[in-house]
XYZ file of C-alpha atoms in Angstrom:
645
model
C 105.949 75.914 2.462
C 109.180 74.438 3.981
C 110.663 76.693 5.367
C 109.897 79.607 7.724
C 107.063 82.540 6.389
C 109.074 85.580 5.648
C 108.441 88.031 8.211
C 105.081 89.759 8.186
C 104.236 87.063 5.335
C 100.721 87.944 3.725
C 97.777 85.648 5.653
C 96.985 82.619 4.198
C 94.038 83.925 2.228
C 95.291 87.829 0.859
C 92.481 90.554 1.341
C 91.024 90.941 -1.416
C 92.288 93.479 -3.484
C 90.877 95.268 -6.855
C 92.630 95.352 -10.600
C 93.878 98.679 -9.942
C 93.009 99.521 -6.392
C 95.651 99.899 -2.828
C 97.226 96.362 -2.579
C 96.906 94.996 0.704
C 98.077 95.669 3.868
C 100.071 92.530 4.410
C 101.880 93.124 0.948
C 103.250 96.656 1.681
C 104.556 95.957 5.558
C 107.093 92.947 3.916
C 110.432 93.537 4.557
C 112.201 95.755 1.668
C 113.476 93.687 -0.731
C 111.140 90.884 -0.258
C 110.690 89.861 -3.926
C 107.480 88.491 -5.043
C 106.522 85.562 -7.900
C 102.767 86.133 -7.814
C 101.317 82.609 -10.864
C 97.530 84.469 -11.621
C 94.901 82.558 -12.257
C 95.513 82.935 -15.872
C 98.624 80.969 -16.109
C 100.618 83.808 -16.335
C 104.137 84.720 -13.623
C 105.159 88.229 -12.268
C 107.098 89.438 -10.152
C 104.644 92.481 -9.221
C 101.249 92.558 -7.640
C 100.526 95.642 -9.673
C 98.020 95.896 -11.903
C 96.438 91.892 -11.220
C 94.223 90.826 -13.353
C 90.671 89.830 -11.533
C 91.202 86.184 -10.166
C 92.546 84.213 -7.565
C 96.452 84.449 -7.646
C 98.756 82.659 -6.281
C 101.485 84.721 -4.270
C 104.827 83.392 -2.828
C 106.643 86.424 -0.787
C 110.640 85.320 -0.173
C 112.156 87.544 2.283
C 116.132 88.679 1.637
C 116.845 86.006 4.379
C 115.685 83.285 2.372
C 112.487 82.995 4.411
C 109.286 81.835 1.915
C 105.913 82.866 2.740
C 102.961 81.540 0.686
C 99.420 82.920 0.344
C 96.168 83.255 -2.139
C 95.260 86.530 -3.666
C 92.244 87.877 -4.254
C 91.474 90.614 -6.813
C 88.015 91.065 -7.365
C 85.432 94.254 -8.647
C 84.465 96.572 -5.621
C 80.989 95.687 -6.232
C 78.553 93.086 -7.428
C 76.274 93.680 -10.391
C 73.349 95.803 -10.125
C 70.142 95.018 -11.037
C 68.913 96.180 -14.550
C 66.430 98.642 -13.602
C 63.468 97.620 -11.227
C 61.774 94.501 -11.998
C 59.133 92.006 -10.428
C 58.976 88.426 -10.532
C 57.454 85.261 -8.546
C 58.600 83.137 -5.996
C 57.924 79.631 -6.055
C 58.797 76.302 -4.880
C 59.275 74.305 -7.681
C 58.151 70.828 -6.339
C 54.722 72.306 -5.506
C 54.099 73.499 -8.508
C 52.450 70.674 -10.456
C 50.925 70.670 -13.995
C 49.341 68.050 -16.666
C 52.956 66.886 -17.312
C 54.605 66.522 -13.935
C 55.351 63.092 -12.442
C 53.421 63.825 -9.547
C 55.556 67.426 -8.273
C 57.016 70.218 -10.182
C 59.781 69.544 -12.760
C 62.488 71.848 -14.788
C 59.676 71.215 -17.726
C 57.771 73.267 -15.239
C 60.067 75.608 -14.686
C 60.438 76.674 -18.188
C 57.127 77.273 -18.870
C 56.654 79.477 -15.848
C 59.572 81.286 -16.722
C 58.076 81.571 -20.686
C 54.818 82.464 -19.573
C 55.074 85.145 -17.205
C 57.864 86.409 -18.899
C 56.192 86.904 -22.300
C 52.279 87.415 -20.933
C 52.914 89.636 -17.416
C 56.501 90.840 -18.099
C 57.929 89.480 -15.220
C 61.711 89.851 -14.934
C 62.538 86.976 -12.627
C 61.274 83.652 -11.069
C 62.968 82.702 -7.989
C 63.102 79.149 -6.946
C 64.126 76.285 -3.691
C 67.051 75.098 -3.631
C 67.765 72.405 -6.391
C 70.261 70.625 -4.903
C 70.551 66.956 -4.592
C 69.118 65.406 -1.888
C 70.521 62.590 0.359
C 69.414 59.433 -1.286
C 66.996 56.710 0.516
C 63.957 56.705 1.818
C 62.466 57.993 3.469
C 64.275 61.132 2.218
C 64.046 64.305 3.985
C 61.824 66.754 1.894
C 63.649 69.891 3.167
C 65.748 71.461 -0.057
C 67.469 73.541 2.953
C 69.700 69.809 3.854
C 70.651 68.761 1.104
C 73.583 65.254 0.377
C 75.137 68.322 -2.354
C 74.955 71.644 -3.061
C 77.244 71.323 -5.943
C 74.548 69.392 -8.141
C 71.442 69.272 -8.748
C 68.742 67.292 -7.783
C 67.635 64.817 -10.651
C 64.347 64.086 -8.953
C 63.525 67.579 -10.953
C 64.128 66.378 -14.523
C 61.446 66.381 -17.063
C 61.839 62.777 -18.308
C 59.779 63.089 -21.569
C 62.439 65.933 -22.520
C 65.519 63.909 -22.388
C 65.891 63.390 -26.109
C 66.934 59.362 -25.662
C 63.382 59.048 -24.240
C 61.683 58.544 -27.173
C 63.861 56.039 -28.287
C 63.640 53.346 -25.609
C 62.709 49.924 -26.749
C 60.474 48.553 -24.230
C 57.643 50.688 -24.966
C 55.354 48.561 -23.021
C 57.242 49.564 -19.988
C 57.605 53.309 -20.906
C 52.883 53.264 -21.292
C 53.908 51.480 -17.796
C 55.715 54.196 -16.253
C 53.752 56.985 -17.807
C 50.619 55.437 -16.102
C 51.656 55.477 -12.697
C 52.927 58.578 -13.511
C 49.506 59.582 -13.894
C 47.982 58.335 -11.022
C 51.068 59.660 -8.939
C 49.846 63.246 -10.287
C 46.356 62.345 -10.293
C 46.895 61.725 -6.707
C 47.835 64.919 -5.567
C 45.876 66.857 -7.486
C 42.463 65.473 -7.299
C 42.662 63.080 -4.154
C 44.293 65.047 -1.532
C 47.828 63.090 -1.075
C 51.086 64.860 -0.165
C 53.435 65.552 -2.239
C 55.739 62.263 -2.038
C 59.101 62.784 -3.679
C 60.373 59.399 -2.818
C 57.483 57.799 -5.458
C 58.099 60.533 -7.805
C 61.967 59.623 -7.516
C 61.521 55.877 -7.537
C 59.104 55.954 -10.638
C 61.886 58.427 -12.674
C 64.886 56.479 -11.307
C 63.087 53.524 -13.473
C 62.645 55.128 -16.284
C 66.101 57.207 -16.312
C 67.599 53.562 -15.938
C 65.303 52.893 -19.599
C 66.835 56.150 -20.983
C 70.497 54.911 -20.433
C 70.248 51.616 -22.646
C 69.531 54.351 -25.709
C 72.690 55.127 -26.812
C 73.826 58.478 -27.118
C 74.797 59.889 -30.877
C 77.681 61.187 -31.364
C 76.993 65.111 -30.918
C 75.120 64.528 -27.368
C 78.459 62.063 -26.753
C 80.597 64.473 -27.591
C 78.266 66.858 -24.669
C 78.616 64.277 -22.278
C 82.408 64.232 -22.599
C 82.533 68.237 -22.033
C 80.468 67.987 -19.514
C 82.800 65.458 -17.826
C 85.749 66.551 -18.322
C 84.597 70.205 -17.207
C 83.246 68.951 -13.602
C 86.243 67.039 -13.124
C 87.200 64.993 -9.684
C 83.842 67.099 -8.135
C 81.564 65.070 -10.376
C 83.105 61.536 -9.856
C 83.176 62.043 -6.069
C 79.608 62.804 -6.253
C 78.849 60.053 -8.381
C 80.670 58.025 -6.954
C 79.066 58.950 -3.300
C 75.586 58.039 -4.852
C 76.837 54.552 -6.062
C 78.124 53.322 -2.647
C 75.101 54.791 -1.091
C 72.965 52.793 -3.267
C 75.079 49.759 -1.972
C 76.017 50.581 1.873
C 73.236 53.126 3.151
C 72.820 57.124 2.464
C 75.303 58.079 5.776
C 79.156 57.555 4.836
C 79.707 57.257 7.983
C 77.986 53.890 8.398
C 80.522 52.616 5.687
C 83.000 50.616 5.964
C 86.281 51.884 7.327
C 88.313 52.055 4.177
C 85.217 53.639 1.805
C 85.081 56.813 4.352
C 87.475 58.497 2.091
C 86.919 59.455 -1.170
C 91.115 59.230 -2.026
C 91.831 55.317 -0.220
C 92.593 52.401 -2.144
C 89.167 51.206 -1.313
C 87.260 53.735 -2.723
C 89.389 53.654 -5.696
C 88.641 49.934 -6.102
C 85.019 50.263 -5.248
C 84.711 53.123 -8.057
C 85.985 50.779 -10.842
C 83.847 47.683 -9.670
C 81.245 50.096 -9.505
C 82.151 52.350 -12.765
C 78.645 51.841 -14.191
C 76.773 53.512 -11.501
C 78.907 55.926 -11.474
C 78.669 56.670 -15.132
C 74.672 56.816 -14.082
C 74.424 59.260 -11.723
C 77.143 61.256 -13.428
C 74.785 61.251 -16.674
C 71.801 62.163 -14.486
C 74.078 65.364 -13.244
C 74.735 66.132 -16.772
C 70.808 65.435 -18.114
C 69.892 67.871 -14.879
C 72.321 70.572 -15.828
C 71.292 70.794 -19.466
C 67.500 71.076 -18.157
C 68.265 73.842 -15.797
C 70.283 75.527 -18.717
C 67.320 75.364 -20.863
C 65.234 76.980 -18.158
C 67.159 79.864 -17.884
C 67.429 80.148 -21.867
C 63.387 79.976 -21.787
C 63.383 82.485 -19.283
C 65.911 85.389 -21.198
C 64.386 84.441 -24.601
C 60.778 85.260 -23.099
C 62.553 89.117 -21.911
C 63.131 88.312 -18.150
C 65.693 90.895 -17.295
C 67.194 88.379 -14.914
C 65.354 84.772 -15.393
C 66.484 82.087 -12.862
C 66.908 83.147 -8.852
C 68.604 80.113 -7.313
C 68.777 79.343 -4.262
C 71.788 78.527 -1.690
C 71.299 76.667 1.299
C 73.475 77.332 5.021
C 75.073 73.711 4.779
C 74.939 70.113 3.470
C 73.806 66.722 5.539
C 76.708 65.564 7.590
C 75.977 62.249 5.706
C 75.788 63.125 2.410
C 77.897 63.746 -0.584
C 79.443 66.624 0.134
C 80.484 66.106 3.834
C 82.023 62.964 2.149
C 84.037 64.289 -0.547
C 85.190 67.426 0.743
C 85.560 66.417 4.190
C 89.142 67.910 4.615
C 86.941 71.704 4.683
C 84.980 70.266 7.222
C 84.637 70.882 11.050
C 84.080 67.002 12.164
C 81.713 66.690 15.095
C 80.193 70.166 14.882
C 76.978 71.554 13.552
C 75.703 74.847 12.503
C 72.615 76.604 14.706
C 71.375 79.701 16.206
C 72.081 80.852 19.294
C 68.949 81.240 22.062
C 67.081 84.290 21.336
C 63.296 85.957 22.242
C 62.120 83.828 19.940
C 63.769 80.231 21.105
C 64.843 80.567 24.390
C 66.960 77.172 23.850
C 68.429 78.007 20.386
C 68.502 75.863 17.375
C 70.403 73.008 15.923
C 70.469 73.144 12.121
C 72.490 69.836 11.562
C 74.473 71.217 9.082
C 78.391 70.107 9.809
C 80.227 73.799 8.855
C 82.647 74.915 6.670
C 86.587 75.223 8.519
C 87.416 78.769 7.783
C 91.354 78.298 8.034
C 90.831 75.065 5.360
C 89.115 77.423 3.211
C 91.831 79.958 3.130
C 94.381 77.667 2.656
C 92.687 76.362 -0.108
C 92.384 79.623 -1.868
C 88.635 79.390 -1.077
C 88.179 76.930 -3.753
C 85.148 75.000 -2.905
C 83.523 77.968 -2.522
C 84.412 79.332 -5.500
C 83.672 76.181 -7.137
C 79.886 76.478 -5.554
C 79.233 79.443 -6.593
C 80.210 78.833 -10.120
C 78.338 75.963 -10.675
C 75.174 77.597 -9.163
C 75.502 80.693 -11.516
C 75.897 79.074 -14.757
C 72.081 78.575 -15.282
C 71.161 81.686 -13.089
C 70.440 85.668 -13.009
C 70.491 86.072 -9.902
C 72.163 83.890 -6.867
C 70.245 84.013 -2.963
C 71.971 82.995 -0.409
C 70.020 81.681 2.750
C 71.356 83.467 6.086
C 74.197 85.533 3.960
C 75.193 86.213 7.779
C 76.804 83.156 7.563
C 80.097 84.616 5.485
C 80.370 86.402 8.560
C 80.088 83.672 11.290
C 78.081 81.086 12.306
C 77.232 79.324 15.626
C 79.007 76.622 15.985
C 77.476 73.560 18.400
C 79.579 70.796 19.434
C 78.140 67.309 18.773
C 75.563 65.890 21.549
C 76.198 69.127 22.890
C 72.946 71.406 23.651
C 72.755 74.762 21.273
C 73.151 77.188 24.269
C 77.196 75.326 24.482
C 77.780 76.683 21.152
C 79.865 79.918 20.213
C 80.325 82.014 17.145
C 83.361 81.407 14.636
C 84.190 83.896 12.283
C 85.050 83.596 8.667
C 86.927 86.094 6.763
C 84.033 87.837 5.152
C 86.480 90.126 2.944
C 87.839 87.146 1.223
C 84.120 85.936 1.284
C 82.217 88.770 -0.263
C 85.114 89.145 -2.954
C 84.918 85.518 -3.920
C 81.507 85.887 -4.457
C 82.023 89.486 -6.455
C 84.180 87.792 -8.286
C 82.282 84.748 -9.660
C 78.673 87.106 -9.259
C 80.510 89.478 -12.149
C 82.166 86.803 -14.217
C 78.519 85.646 -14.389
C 76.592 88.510 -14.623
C 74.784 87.902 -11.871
C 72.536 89.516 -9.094
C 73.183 88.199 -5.474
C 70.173 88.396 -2.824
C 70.738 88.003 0.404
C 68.525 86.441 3.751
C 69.151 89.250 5.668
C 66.305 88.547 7.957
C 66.225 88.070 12.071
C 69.108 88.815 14.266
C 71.679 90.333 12.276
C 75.552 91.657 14.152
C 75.636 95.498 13.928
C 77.699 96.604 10.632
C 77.065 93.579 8.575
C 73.655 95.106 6.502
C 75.979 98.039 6.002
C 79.332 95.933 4.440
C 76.699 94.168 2.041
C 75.132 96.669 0.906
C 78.836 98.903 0.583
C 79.733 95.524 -1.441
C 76.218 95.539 -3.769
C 74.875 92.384 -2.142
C 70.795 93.012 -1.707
C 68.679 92.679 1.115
C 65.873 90.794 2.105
C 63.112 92.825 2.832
C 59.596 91.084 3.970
C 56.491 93.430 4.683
C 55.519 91.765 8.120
C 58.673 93.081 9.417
C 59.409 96.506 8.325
C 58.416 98.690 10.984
C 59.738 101.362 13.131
C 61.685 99.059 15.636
C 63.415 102.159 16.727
C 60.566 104.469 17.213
C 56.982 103.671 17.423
C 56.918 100.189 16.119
C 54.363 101.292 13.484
C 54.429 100.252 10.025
C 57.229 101.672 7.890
C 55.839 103.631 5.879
C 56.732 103.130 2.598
C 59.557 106.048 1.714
C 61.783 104.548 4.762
C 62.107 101.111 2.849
C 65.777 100.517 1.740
C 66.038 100.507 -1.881
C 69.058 97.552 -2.533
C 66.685 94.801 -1.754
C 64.180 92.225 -2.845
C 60.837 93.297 -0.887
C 58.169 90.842 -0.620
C 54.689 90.074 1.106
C 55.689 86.656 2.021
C 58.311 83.820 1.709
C 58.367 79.973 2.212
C 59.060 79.778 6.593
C 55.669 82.385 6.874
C 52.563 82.395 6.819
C 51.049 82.910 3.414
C 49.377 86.666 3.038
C 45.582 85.127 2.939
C 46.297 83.468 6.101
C 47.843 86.381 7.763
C 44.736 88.355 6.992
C 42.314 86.010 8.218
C 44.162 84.854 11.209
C 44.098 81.486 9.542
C 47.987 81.268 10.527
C 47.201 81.694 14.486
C 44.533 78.799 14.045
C 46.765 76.645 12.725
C 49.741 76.744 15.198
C 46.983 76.457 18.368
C 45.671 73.767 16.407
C 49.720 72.154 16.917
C 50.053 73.529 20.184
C 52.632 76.178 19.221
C 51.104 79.182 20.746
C 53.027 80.263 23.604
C 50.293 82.084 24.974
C 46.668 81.815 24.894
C 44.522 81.733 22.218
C 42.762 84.696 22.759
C 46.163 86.896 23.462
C 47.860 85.344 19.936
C 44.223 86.591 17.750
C 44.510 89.694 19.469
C 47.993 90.610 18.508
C 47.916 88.908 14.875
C 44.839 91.097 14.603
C 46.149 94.526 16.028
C 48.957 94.059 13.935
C 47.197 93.290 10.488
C 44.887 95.986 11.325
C 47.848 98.431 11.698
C 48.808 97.649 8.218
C 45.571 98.046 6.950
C 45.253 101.287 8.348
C 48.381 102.378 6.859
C 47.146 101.009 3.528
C 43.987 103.056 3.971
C 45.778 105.999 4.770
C 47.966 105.861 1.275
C 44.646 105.633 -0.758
C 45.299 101.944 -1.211
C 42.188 100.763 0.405
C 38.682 101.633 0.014
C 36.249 101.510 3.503
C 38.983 100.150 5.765
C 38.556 103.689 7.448
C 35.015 104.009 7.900
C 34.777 100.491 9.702
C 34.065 98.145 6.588
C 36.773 95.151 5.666
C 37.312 95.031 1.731
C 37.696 91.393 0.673
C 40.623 89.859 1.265
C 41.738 89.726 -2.581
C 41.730 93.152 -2.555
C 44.156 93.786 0.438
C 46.451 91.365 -1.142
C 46.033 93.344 -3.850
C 46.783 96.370 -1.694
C 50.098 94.826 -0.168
C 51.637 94.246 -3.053
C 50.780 97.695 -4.127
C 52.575 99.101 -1.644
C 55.265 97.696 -1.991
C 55.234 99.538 -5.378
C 55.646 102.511 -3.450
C 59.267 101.745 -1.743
C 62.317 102.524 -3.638
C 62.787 98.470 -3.498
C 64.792 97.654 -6.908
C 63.263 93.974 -6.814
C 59.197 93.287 -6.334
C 58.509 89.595 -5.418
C 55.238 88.194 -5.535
C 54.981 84.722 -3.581
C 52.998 82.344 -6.354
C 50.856 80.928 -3.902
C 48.871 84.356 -2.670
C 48.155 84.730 -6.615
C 45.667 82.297 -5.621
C 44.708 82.407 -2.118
C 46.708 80.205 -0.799
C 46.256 80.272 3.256
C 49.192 77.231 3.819
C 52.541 78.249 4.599
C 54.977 75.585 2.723
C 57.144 75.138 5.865
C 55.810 76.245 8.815
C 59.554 76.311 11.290
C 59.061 74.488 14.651
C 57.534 71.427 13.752
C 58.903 68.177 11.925
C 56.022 65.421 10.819
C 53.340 67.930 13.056
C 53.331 69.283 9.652
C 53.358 68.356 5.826
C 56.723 70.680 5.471
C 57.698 70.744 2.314
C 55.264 68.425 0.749
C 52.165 70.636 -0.486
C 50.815 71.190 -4.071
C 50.349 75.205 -4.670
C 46.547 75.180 -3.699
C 43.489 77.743 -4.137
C 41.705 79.664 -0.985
C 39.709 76.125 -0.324
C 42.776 74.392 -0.017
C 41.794 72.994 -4.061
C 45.698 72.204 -5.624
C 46.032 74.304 -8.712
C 48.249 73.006 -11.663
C 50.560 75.332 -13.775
C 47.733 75.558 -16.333
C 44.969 76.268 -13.818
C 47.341 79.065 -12.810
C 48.097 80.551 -15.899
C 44.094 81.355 -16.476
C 43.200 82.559 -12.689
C 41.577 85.771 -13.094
C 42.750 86.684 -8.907
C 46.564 86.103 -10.041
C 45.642 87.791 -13.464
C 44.440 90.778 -11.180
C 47.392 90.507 -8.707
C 50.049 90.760 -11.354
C 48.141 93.899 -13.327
C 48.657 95.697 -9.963
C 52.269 94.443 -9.581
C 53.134 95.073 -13.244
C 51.948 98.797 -12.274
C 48.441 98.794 -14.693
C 46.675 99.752 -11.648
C 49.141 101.472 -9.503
C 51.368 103.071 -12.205
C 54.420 102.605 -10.431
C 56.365 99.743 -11.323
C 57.186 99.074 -14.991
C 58.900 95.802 -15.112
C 61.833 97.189 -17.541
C 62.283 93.953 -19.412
C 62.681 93.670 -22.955
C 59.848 92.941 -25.550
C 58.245 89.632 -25.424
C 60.349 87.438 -27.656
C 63.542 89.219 -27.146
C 66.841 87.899 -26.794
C 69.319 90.547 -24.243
C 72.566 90.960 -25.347
């Protein structure tokens, strides 16, 4: 404000409080007769932080003295949402999943159907997905979802084309038999001939025929959409846009702009946006097309009885040259980058790239482009995870050129944090899942679980660090968590049982000791798991000497993870089928196809949606996740067909 904070003025970001819990700390040491004028987030004035609605207030405290102290308020429900029972589902990423309709990698068209289908025919309750936000534009584009130009939006390389309903309208339907041809042999490419996945091709091919699908004008009810839409996003979705219109014109990396177009508020920029006001209007349509296909996704998914539908996924960070980094650079710490600090596993840490969020700019802020992120991710969504959730705790920061070792940790306020995210979680209805995974501060499991956030839980891992190192057995699993055989950075479960995943990393010279010592361990350790399997009647002639086929000890994984108390079940899509390649294998950069491969079958064969859908091996899997075989894990979902309340 302008003049001095009243003594003992709240922080610039209030603890959070709840509706009718202990204010905070900060409010009850003012000076007596400090008066308050607290505007809430619903429009409304008092005088008395009593009784707040839930929302982000805003509080001025002025002291008897005349001193004014300024601050946000939080008031948010003690916990998040719990989930509805316990319930499986599958995790996917949704590029990689391919079928007869995809433009040559998975689409939201996709999406829906998996949703519909193992919603209504194995009674799944969720299917949880990358990252969809937008990527940094140009090419070659970086295929990780984990850096993406905006977390905000989505990525439009995902849209179903033939489903925007302008499509079938264009004129030049020589062009559309065109586009749909290549489209063909982009697919036909990747499924039958071997080629990576090439997102670039699949986004140059739909950027041609989205430009088709803009001459068809809209009618007045999907105008009158487009106008919500609009006005609902606000300034967020004309930066954006407007970032992907200069970038089309001066190069993917702001930076490299010119001087006055670094800002998204300077005269240039706000000359450059009119000249270039139909570009904008483009990529602001595309936002809007992507949005309503994501929408429908999660509509397929709760009218086919998934209990929660749509798991997004949130990424650490955004590229330091994207749209994001541009637009809300003020929240921004310039020249530094999120990473990990050296540990047994990297003795020289790790550099994510990922310029970091200024804790103090949030606060002052009120938090709001966080809260702004998290709303826009949970309108199409049951269930919200967030990639290294130890990140609303503190991150390592690295300064730039600077070698990971030189960085330190910066805290953020994780009260204010976690109740943001209760906040917008509840308004939603949403579940929030957190990567809990690898080094984690002491006390920081324990606040997220006090706080209903769940747990990442991954079979590999669970064992008796504190005691023997065995296996945990399956009654000493936490319960709050999503447990899994699997995820996307690991090896898939065929691979770990065949050793397949040890192979591979000699074959990339990643072993850091012999070949013979890495087998050795990958097999005492599998074989420790088996025998624990064996021992809970999982397994038949693992004891007596005799390996069952692998299918069956996937089978036998995933049944015991039926026998934790885990409220959430995940079965990675892939090991439905056999699938022995991990999707991004961490350590290598174009060593490796990251991020580029079609789901595929035990000989490496790429299996479309439709392929899927009749496997009798994932058929089998799911009976024995579902609980027909082990009789332990009913879904809880409503009837096929059914539409939750």
């Amino acid at each position: 404000g302008d003049r001095e904070p009243a003594a003992d003025a709240p922080a610039s970001a209030a603890r959070a409080g709840r509706p009718s819990g202990p204010l905070p700390a900060a409010l009850t040491a003012l000076p007596a007769g400090t008066r308050l004028r607290i505007r809430t987030e619903q429009g409304e004035t008092r005088a008395s932080a009593e009784q707040l609605p839930e929302g982000v207030h805003e509080l001025e405290a002025i002291a008897p003295d005349g001193r004014t102290g300024r601050a946000h308020l939080v008031v948010a429900p003690a916990r998040l949402p719990a989930p509805p029972g316990r319930t499986y589902g599958l995790l996917v990423q949704l590029y990689s999943l391919l079928s007869r309709h995809s433009w040559g990698m998975g689409d939201l068209g996709d999406l829906a159907e998996l949703t519909a289908w193992a919603g209504r025919a194995h009674g799944a309750g969720f299917v949880q997905v990358n990252p969809l936000h937008a990527a940094v534009q140009g090419a070659p584009t970086d295929p990780s979802p984990y850096r993406p130009s905006s977390r905000r939006f989505p990525d439009p390389v995902y849209l179903r084309v033939e489903d925007i309903p302008e499509f079938a309208y264009v004129e030049d339907r020589d062009r559309v038999r065109t586009l749909l041809e290549r489209a063909d042999r982009l697919r036909g490419s990747v499924l039958h001939k071997g080629a990576l996945i090439d997102r670039d091709a699949v986004w140059e091919l739909k950027r041609e025929a989205l430009e088709l699908v803009r001459e068809v004008p809209l009618g007045p009810g999907r105008r009158a959409a487009y106008c919500d839409f609009l006005a609902e996003e606000g300034q967020a979705l004309e930066d954006h846009a407007t970032w992907c219109a200069l970038a089309e014109r001066y190069g993917s990396d702001w930076h490299s702009w010119p001087s006055g177009l670094r800002h998204p508020r300077s005269p240039a920029t706000s000359r450059a946006r009119g000249e270039l006001m139909d570009r904008v209007d483009f990529h602001s349509r595309l936002a809007w097309l992507t949005d309503a296909q994501l929408a429908t996704a999660q509509r397929s998914a709760r009218d086919a009885g998934m209990a929660v539908g749509l798991v997004h996924d949130l990424a650490v960070g955004v590229h330091p040259g994207g749209a994001d980094a541009w637009a809300q650079q003020e929240y921004f710490a310039d020249g530094m980058s999120v990473g990990a600090p050296p540990d047994a596993f990297n003795a020289r840490g790790q550099d994510w790239g990922l310029p970091p969020w200024r804790p103090d700019r949030l606060a002052e802020s009120g938090y709001a482009p966080y809260r702004r992120l998290l709303r826009a991710l949970l309108r199409h969504a049951g269930a919200l995870r967030i990639d290294h959730v130890m990140g609303l705790f503190r991150l390592w920061w690295i300064p730039r050129g600077e070698a990971p070792t030189e960085g330190t940790y910066v805290r953020y306020d994780a009260e204010a944090m976690l109740a943001i995210l209760a906040l917008e979680a509840s308004r939603a209805g949403a579940l929030v899942i957190g990567e809990d995974l690898g080094t984690v501060e002491p006390g920081v499991r324990e606040t997220l679980h006090e706080r209903g956030v769940l747990g990442t839980s991954v079979l590999w891992f669970e064992r008796d660090w504190d005691g023997d190192g065995l296996p945990l057995p399956p009654e000493r699993w936490r319960a709050d968590c999503l447990a899994t055989a699997t995820t996307h950075d690991l090896p898939p479960t065929a691979a770990r049982l065949t050793g397949d995943h040890v192979e591979l990393r000699d074959r990339l010279g990643l072993l850091a000791r012999t070949l013979e010592e890495e087998r050795a361990e990958a097999s005492a350790e599998t074989g420790e798991w088996l025998a624990l399997l064996a021992r809970l009647g999982l397994l038949d002639g693992v004891g007596g000497g005799a390996r069952v086929s692998e299918e069956v000890e996937i089978q036998a994984l995933h049944g015991f993870l039926l026998r934790t108390p885990a409220r959430m079940i995940g079965v990675w899509l892939p090991d439905a089928v056999g699938d022995r390649r991990p999707q991004n294998l961490p350590g290598t950069w174009d060593q490796y196809p990251n991020w580029r491969l079609p789901v595929a079958d035990a000989e490496g064969r790429p299996v479309t949606l439709d392929e899927l859908a009749a496997s009798p091996r994932l058929h089998a899997l799911l009976d024995v996740v579902r609980g027909r075989a082990a009789g332990r894990c009913e879904p809880h979902t409503a009837p096929p067909g059914a539409r939750p309340d």
